[in-house]
mmCIF file of C-alpha atoms in Angstrom:
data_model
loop_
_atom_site.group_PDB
_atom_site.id
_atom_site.type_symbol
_atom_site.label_atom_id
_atom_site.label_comp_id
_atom_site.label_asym_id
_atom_site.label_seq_id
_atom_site.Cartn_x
_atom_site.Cartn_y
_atom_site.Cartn_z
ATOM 1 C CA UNK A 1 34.098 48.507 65.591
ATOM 2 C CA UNK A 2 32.891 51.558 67.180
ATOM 3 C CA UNK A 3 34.230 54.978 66.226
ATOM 4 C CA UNK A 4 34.763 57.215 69.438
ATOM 5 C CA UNK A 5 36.021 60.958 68.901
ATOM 6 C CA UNK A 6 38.433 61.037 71.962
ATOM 7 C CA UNK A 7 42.216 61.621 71.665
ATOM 8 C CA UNK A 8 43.666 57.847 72.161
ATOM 9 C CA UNK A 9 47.347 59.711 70.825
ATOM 10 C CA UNK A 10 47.667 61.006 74.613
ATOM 11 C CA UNK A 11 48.725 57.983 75.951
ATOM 12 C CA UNK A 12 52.288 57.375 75.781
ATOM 13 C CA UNK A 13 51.884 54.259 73.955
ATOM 14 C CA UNK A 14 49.822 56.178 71.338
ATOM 15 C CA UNK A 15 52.446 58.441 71.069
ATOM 16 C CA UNK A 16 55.192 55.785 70.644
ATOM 17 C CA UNK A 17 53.401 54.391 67.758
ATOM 18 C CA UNK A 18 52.958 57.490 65.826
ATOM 19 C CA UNK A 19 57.166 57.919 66.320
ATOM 20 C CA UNK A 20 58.331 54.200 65.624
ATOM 21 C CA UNK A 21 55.830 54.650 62.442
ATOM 22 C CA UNK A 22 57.346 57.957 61.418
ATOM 23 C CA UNK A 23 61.031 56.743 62.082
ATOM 24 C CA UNK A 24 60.342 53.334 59.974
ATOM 25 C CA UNK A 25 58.465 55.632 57.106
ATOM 26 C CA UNK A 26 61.752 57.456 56.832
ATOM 27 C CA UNK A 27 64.121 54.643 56.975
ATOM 28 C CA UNK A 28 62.509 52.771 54.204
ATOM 29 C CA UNK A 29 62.429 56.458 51.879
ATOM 30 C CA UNK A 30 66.011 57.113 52.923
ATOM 31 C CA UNK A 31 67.166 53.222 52.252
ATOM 32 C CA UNK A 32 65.305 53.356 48.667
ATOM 33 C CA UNK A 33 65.456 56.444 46.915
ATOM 34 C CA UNK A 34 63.747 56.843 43.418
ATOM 35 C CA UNK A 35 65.956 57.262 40.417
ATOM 36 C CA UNK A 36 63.239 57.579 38.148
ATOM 37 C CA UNK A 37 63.460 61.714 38.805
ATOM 38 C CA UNK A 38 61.039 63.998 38.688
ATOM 39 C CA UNK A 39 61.632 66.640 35.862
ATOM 40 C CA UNK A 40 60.931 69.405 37.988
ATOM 41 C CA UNK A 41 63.116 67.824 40.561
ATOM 42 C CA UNK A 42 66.154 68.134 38.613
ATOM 43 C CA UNK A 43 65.071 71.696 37.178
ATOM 44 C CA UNK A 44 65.311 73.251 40.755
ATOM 45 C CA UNK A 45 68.329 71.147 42.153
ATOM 46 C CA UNK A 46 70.144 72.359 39.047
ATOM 47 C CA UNK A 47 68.639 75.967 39.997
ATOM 48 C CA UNK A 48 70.247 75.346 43.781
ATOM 49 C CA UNK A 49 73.663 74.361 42.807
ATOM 50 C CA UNK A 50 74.396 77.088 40.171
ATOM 51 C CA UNK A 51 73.230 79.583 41.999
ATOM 52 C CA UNK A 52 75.559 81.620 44.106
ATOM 53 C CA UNK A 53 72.767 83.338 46.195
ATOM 54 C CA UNK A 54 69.393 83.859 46.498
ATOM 55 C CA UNK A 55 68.242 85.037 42.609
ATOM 56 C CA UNK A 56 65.371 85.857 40.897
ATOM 57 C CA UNK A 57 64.990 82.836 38.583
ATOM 58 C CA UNK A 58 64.074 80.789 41.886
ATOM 59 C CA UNK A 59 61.087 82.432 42.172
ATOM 60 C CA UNK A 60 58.420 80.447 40.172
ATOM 61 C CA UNK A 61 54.747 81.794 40.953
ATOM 62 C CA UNK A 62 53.574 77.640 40.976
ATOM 63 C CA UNK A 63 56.089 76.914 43.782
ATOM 64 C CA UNK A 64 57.261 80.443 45.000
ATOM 65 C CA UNK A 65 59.122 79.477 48.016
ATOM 66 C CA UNK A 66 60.005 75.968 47.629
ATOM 67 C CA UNK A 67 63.260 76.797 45.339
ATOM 68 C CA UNK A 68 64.382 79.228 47.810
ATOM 69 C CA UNK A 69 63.686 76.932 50.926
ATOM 70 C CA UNK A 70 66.191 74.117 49.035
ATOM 71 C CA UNK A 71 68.819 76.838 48.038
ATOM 72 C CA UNK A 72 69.094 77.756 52.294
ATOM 73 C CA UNK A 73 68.794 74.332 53.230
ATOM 74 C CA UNK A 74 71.579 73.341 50.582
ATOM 75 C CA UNK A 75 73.764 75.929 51.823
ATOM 76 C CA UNK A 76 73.621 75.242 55.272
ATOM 77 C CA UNK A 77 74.397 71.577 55.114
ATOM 78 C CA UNK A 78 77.459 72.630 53.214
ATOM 79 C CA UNK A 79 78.310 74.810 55.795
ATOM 80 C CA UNK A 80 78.057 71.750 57.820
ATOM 81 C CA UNK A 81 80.126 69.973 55.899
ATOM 82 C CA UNK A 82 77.836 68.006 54.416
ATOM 83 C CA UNK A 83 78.888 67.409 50.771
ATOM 84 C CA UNK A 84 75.691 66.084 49.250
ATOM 85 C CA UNK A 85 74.407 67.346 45.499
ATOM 86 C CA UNK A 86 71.162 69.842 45.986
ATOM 87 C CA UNK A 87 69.021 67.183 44.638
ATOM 88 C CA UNK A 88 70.026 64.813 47.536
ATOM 89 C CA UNK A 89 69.472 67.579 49.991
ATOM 90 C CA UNK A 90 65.628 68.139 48.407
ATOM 91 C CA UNK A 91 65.011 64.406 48.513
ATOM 92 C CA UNK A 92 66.149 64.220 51.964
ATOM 93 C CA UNK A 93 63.868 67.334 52.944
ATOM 94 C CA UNK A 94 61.121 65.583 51.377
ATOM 95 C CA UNK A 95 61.611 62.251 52.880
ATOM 96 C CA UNK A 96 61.684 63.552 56.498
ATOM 97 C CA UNK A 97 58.482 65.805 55.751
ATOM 98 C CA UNK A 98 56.845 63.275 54.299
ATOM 99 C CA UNK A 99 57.950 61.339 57.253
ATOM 100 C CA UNK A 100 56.328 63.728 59.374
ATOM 101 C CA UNK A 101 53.305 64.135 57.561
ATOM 102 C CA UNK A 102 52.727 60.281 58.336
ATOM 103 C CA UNK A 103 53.201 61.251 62.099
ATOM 104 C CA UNK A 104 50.824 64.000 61.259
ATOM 105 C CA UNK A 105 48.031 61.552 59.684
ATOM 106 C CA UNK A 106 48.246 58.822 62.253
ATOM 107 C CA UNK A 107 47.703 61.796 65.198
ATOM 108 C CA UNK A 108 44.619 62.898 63.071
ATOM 109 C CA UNK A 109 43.214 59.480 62.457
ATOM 110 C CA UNK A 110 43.435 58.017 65.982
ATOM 111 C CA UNK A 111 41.468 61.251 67.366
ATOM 112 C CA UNK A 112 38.886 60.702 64.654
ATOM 113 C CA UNK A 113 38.345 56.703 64.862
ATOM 114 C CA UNK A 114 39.858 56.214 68.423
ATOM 115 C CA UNK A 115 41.577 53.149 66.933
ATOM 116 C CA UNK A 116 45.459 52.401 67.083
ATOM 117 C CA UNK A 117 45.309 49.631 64.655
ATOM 118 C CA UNK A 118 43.016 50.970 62.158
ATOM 119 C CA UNK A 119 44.687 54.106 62.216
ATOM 120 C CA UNK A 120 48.449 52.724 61.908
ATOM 121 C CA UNK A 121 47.354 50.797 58.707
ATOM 122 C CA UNK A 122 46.231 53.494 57.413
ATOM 123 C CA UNK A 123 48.627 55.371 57.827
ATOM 124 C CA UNK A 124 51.090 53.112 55.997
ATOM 125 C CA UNK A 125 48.833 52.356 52.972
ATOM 126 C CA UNK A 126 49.120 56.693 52.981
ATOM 127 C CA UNK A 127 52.624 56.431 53.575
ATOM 128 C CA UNK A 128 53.493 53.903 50.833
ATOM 129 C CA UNK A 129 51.093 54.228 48.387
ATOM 130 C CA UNK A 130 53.121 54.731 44.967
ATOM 131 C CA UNK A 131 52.824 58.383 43.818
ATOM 132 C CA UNK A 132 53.155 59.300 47.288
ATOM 133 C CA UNK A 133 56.256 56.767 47.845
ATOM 134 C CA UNK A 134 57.895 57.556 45.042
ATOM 135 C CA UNK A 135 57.276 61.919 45.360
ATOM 136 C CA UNK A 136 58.099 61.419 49.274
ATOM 137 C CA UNK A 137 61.724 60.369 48.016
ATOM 138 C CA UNK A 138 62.232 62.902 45.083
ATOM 139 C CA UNK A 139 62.532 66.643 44.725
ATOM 140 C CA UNK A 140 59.527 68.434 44.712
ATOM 141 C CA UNK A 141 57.399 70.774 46.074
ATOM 142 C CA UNK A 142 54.116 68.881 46.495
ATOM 143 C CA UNK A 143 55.556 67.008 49.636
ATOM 144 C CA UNK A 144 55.815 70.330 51.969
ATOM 145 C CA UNK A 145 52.958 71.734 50.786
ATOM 146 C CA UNK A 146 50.501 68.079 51.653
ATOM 147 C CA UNK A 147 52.327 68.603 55.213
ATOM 148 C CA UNK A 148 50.974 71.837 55.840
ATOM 149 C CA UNK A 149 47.687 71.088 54.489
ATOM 150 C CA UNK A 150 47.707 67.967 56.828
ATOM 151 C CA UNK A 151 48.688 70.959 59.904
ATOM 152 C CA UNK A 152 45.585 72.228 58.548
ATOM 153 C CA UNK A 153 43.584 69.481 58.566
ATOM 154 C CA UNK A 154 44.595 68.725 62.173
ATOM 155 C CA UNK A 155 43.536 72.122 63.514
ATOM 156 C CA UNK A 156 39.776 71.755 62.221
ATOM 157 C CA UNK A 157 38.800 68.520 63.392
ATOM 158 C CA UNK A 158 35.443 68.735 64.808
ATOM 159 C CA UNK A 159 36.061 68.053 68.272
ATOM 160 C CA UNK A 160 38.488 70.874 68.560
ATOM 161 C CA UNK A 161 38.112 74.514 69.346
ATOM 162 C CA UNK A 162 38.405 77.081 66.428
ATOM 163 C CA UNK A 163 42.067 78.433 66.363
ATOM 164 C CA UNK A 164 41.549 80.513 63.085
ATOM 165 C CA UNK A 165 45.326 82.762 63.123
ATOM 166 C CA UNK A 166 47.071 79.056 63.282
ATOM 167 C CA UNK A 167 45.219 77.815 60.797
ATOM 168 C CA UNK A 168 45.927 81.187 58.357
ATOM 169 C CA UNK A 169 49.543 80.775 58.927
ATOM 170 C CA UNK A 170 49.339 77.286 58.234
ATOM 171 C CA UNK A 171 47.451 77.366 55.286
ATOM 172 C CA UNK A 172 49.692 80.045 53.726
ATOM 173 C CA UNK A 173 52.961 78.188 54.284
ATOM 174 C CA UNK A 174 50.898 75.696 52.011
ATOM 175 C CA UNK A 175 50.226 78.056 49.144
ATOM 176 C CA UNK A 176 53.562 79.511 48.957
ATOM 177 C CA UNK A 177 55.203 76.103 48.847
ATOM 178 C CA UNK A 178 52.574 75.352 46.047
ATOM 179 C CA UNK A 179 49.649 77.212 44.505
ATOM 180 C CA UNK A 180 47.533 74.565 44.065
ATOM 181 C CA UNK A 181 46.643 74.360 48.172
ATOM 182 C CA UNK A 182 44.783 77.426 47.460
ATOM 183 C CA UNK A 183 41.669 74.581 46.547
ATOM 184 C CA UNK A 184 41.488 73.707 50.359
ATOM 185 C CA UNK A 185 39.866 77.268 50.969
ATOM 186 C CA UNK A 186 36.351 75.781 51.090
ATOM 187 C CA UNK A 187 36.984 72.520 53.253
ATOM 188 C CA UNK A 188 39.230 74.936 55.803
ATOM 189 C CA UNK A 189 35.985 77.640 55.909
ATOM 190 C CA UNK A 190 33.721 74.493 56.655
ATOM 191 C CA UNK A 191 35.745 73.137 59.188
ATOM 192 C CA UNK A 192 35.601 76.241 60.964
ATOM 193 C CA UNK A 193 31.946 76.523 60.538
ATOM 194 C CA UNK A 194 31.478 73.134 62.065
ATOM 195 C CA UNK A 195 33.934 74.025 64.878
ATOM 196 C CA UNK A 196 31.994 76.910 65.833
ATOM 197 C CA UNK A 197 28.094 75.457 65.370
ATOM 198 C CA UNK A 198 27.177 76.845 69.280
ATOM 199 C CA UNK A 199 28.353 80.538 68.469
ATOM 200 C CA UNK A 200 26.553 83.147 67.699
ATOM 201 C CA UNK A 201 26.194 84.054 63.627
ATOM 202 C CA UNK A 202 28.308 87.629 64.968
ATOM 203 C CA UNK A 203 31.110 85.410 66.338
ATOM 204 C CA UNK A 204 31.045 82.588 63.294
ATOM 205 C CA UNK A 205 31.487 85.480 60.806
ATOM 206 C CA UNK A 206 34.617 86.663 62.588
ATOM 207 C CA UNK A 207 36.150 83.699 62.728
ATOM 208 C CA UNK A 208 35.549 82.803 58.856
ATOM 209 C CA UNK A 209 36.849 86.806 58.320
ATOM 210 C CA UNK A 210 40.000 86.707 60.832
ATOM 211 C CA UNK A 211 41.567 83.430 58.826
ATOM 212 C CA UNK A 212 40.455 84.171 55.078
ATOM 213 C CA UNK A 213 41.750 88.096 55.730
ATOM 214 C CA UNK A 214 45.302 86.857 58.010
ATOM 215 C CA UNK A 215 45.536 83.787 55.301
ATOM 216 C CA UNK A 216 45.394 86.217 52.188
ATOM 217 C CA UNK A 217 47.633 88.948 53.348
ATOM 218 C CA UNK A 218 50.552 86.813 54.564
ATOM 219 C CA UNK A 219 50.514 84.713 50.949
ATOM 220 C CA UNK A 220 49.648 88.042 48.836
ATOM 221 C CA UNK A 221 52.552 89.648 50.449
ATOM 222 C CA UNK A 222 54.458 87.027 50.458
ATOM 223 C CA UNK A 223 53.508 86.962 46.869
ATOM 224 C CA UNK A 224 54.040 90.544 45.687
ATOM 225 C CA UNK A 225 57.711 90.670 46.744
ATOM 226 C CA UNK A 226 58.465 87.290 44.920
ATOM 227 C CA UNK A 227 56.857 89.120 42.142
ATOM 228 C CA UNK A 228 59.159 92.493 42.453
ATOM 229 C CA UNK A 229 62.242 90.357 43.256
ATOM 230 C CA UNK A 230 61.840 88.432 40.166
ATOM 231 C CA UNK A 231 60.870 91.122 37.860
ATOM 232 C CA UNK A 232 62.235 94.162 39.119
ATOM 233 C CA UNK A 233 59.341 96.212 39.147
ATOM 234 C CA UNK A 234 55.916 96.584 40.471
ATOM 235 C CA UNK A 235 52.572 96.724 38.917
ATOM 236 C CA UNK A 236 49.012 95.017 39.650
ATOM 237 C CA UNK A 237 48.118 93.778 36.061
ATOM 238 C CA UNK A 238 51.416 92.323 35.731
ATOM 239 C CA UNK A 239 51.249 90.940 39.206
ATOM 240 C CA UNK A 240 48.329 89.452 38.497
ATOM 241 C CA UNK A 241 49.229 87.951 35.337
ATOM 242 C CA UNK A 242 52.749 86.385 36.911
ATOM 243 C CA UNK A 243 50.430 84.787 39.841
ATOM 244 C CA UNK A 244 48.234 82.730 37.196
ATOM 245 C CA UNK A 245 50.678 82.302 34.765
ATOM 246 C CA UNK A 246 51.258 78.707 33.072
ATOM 247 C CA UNK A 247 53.781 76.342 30.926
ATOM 248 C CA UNK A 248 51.926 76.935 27.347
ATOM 249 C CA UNK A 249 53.364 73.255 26.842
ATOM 250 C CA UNK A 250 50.418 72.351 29.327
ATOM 251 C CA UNK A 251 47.188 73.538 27.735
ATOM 252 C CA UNK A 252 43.980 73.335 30.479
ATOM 253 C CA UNK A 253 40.603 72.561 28.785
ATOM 254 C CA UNK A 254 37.531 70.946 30.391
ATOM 255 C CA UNK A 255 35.554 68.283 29.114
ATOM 256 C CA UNK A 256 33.738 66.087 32.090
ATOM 257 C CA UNK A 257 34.155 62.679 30.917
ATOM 258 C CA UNK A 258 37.742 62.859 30.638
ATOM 259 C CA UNK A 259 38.802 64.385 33.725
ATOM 260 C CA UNK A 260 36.325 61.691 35.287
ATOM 261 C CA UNK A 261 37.850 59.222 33.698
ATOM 262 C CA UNK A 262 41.529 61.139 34.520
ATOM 263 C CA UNK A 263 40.595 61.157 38.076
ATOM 264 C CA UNK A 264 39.729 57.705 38.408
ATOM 265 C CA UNK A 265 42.892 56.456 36.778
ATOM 266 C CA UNK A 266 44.757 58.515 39.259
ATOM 267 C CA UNK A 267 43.083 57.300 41.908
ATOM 268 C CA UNK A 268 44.361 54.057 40.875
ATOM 269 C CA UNK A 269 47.635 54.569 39.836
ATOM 270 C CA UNK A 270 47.908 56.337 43.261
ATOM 271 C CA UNK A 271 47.623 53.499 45.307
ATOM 272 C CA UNK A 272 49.368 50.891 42.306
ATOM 273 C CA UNK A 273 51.592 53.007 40.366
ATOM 274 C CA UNK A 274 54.460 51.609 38.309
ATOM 275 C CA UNK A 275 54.863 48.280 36.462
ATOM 276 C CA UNK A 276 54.553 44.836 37.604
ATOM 277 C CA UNK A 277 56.244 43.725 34.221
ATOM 278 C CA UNK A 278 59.428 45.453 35.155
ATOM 279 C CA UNK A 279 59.611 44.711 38.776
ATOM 280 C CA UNK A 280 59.350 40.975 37.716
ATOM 281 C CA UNK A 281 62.196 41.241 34.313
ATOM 282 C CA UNK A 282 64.986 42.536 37.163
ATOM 283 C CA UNK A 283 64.230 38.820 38.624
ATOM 284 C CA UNK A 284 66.447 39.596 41.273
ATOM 285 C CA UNK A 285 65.897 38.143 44.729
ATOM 286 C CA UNK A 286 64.992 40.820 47.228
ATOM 287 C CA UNK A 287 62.385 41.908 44.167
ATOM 288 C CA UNK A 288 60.851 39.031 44.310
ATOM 289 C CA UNK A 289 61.090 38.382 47.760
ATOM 290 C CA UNK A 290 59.077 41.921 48.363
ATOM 291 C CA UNK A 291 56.716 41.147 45.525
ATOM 292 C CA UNK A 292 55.407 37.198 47.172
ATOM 293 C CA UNK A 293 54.937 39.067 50.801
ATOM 294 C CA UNK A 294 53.294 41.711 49.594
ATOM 295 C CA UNK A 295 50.770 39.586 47.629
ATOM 296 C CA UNK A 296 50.430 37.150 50.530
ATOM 297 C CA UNK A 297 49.683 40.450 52.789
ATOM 298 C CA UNK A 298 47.421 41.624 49.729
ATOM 299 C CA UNK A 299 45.295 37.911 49.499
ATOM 300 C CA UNK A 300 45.417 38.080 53.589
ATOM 301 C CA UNK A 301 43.916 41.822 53.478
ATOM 302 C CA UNK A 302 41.024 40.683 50.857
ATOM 303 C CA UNK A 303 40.042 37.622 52.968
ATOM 304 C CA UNK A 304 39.966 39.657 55.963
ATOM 305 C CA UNK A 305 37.665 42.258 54.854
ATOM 306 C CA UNK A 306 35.412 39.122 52.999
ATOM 307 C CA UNK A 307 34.939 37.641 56.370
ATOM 308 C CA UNK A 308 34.240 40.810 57.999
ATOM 309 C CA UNK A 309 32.170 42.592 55.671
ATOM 310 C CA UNK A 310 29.373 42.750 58.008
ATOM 311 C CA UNK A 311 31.125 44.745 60.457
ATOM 312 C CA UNK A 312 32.610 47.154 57.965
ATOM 313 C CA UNK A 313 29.050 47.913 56.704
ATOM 314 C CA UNK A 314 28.209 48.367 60.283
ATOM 315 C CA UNK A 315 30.666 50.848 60.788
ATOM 316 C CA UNK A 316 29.715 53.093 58.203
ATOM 317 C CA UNK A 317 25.942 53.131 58.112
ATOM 318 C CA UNK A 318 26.004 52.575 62.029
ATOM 319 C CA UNK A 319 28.432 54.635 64.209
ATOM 320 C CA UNK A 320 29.287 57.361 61.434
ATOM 321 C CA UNK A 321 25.619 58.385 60.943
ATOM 322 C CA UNK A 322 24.877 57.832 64.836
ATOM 323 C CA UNK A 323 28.244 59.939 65.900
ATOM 324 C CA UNK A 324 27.890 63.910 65.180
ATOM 325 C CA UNK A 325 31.556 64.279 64.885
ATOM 326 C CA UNK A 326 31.701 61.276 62.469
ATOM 327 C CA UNK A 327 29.532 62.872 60.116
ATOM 328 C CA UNK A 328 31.519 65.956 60.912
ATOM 329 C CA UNK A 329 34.216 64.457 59.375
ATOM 330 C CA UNK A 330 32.764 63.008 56.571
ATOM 331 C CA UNK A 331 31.368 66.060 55.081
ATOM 332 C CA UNK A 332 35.269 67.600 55.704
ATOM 333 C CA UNK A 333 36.378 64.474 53.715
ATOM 334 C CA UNK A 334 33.440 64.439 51.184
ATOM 335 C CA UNK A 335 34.848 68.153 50.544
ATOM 336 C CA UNK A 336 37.975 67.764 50.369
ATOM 337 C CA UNK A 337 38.224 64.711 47.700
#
């Protein structure tokens, strides 16, 4: 397999196959939603449907738009005459973003590999891995924010031109759906750098300047009047304070071990969330059904990469060190994980 950095989504059976996999992604998260809710979930649909307009209490400094965002969207499928309860109407939102953010990933990976196949299964062990699965059809904010960062992601692959405004804008829309896509900051300034490797030190140093400066005033802003809408007043000590403020029912500490160990459990549980035990007590046929295909595709998937473990190794300490966008990417991905 030979990795080839040139855009195979241009053709317009490229382009097909990023749509039919979008379209199927969203079928399956519309035809099974989760019931097992997300707390937060039911905090801000519960926010949405008591609320008679925009108020302060939807303004949370973790998620500062995301509330808001449902609240509109709730409100204008009413005025549609669409009678659906708020959390429906997030679950929805996040099913066709997440949707989208598989269209997203599949456009990404075929310019990176130059592979259909490869990059369509991918895409669906992204799509349907279980914390993603089961957030993509919930309410919560981490779904719009992972499709912006994926926007991101898109504009700084290394065979593409530096387009640092875009990638501001985009990156905000990411922070103000959820503060935690602030950590991309560093993999976004090193895409750039590799983007613009020819220029002059003069031109790299604008580039890095125009996005971080665009990027912070547009989410500070952004920020500030969330802050003065939900408290009334102004003031940079208490702004400050609001921004990095916490549930005390959630203490942070730091201790390496455990969040190595923490990490590598999630890892896990991100690909094979949930319970075997209680998929096999409902004993009901379709469960079961789903459960012998997916461990005959599993055994099939195993054996495959057995008998082809030569060419895998091939790929990885062949093409990717012999291709400069390869390794390009790599240190992007190295970054970013």
């Amino acid at each position: 397999m030979r990795l080839a950095f040139r855009d195979s989504t241009s053709g317009e059976c490229a382009t097909v196959v990023a749509w039919a996999l979008a379209f199927g992604v969203l079928a399956v998260y519309v035809a099974l939603p989760t019931r097992n809710y997300y707390w937060d979930g039911i905090s801000f649909a519960l926010k949405i449907e008591e609320a008679t307009e925009l108020n302060p209490s939807m303004f949370h400094p973790n998620h500062l738009l995301y509330t808001p965002a449902g609240y509109l969207l709730h409100r204008f499928n009413h005025g549609l005459g669409l009678n659906l309860r708020a959390l429906e109407t997030l679950q929805t939102f996040n099913s066709v973003l997440s949707a989208l953010s598989a269209y997203l990933l599949f456009r990404i990976l075929a310019i990176s590999t130059g592979n259909s196949y490869l990059s369509s299964s991918l895409t669906l062990l992204f799509a349907f891995s279980a914390t993603w699965w089961k957030f993509s059809t919930d309410a919560n904010a981490y779904i719009p924010s992972v499709f912006c960062l994926l926007i991101c992601c898109s504009l700084i692959l290394p065979a593409k031109r530096p387009r640092p405004l875009l990638l501001a804008v985009a990156h905000a829309s990411a922070m103000v759906l959820h503060q935690l896509a602030a950590l991309m900051y560093p993999v976004l300034l090193l895409g750039l750098l590799q983007q613009s490797a020819s220029f002059g030190l003069r031109r790299k140093l604008w580039l890095l300047w125009e996005y971080s400066a665009v990027a912070c005033i547009i989410t500070l802003s952004i920020y500030y009047y969330g802050f003065m809408v939900s408290h009334g007043r102004s003031g940079m000590v208490a702004f400050v304070q609001w921004v990095i403020s916490y549930d005390p029912s959630a203490p942070t500490a730091f201790d390496f071990y455990d969040s190595l160990t923490a990490s590598l459990q999630g890892q896990v549980r991100l690909l094979l969330g949930g319970r075997l035990a209680l998929a096999l007590s409902s004993a009901r046929a379709l469960t079961m059904g789903v459960i012998v295909v997916l461990s005959v595709l599993v055994a099939y998937l195993g054996a495959s990469s057995i008998r082809n473990f030569r060419s895998i190794r091939a790929l990885f300490s062949g093409d990717l060190n012999r291709n400069r966008d390869s390794r390009l990417l790599m240190r992007l991905a190295g970054l970013w994980i």
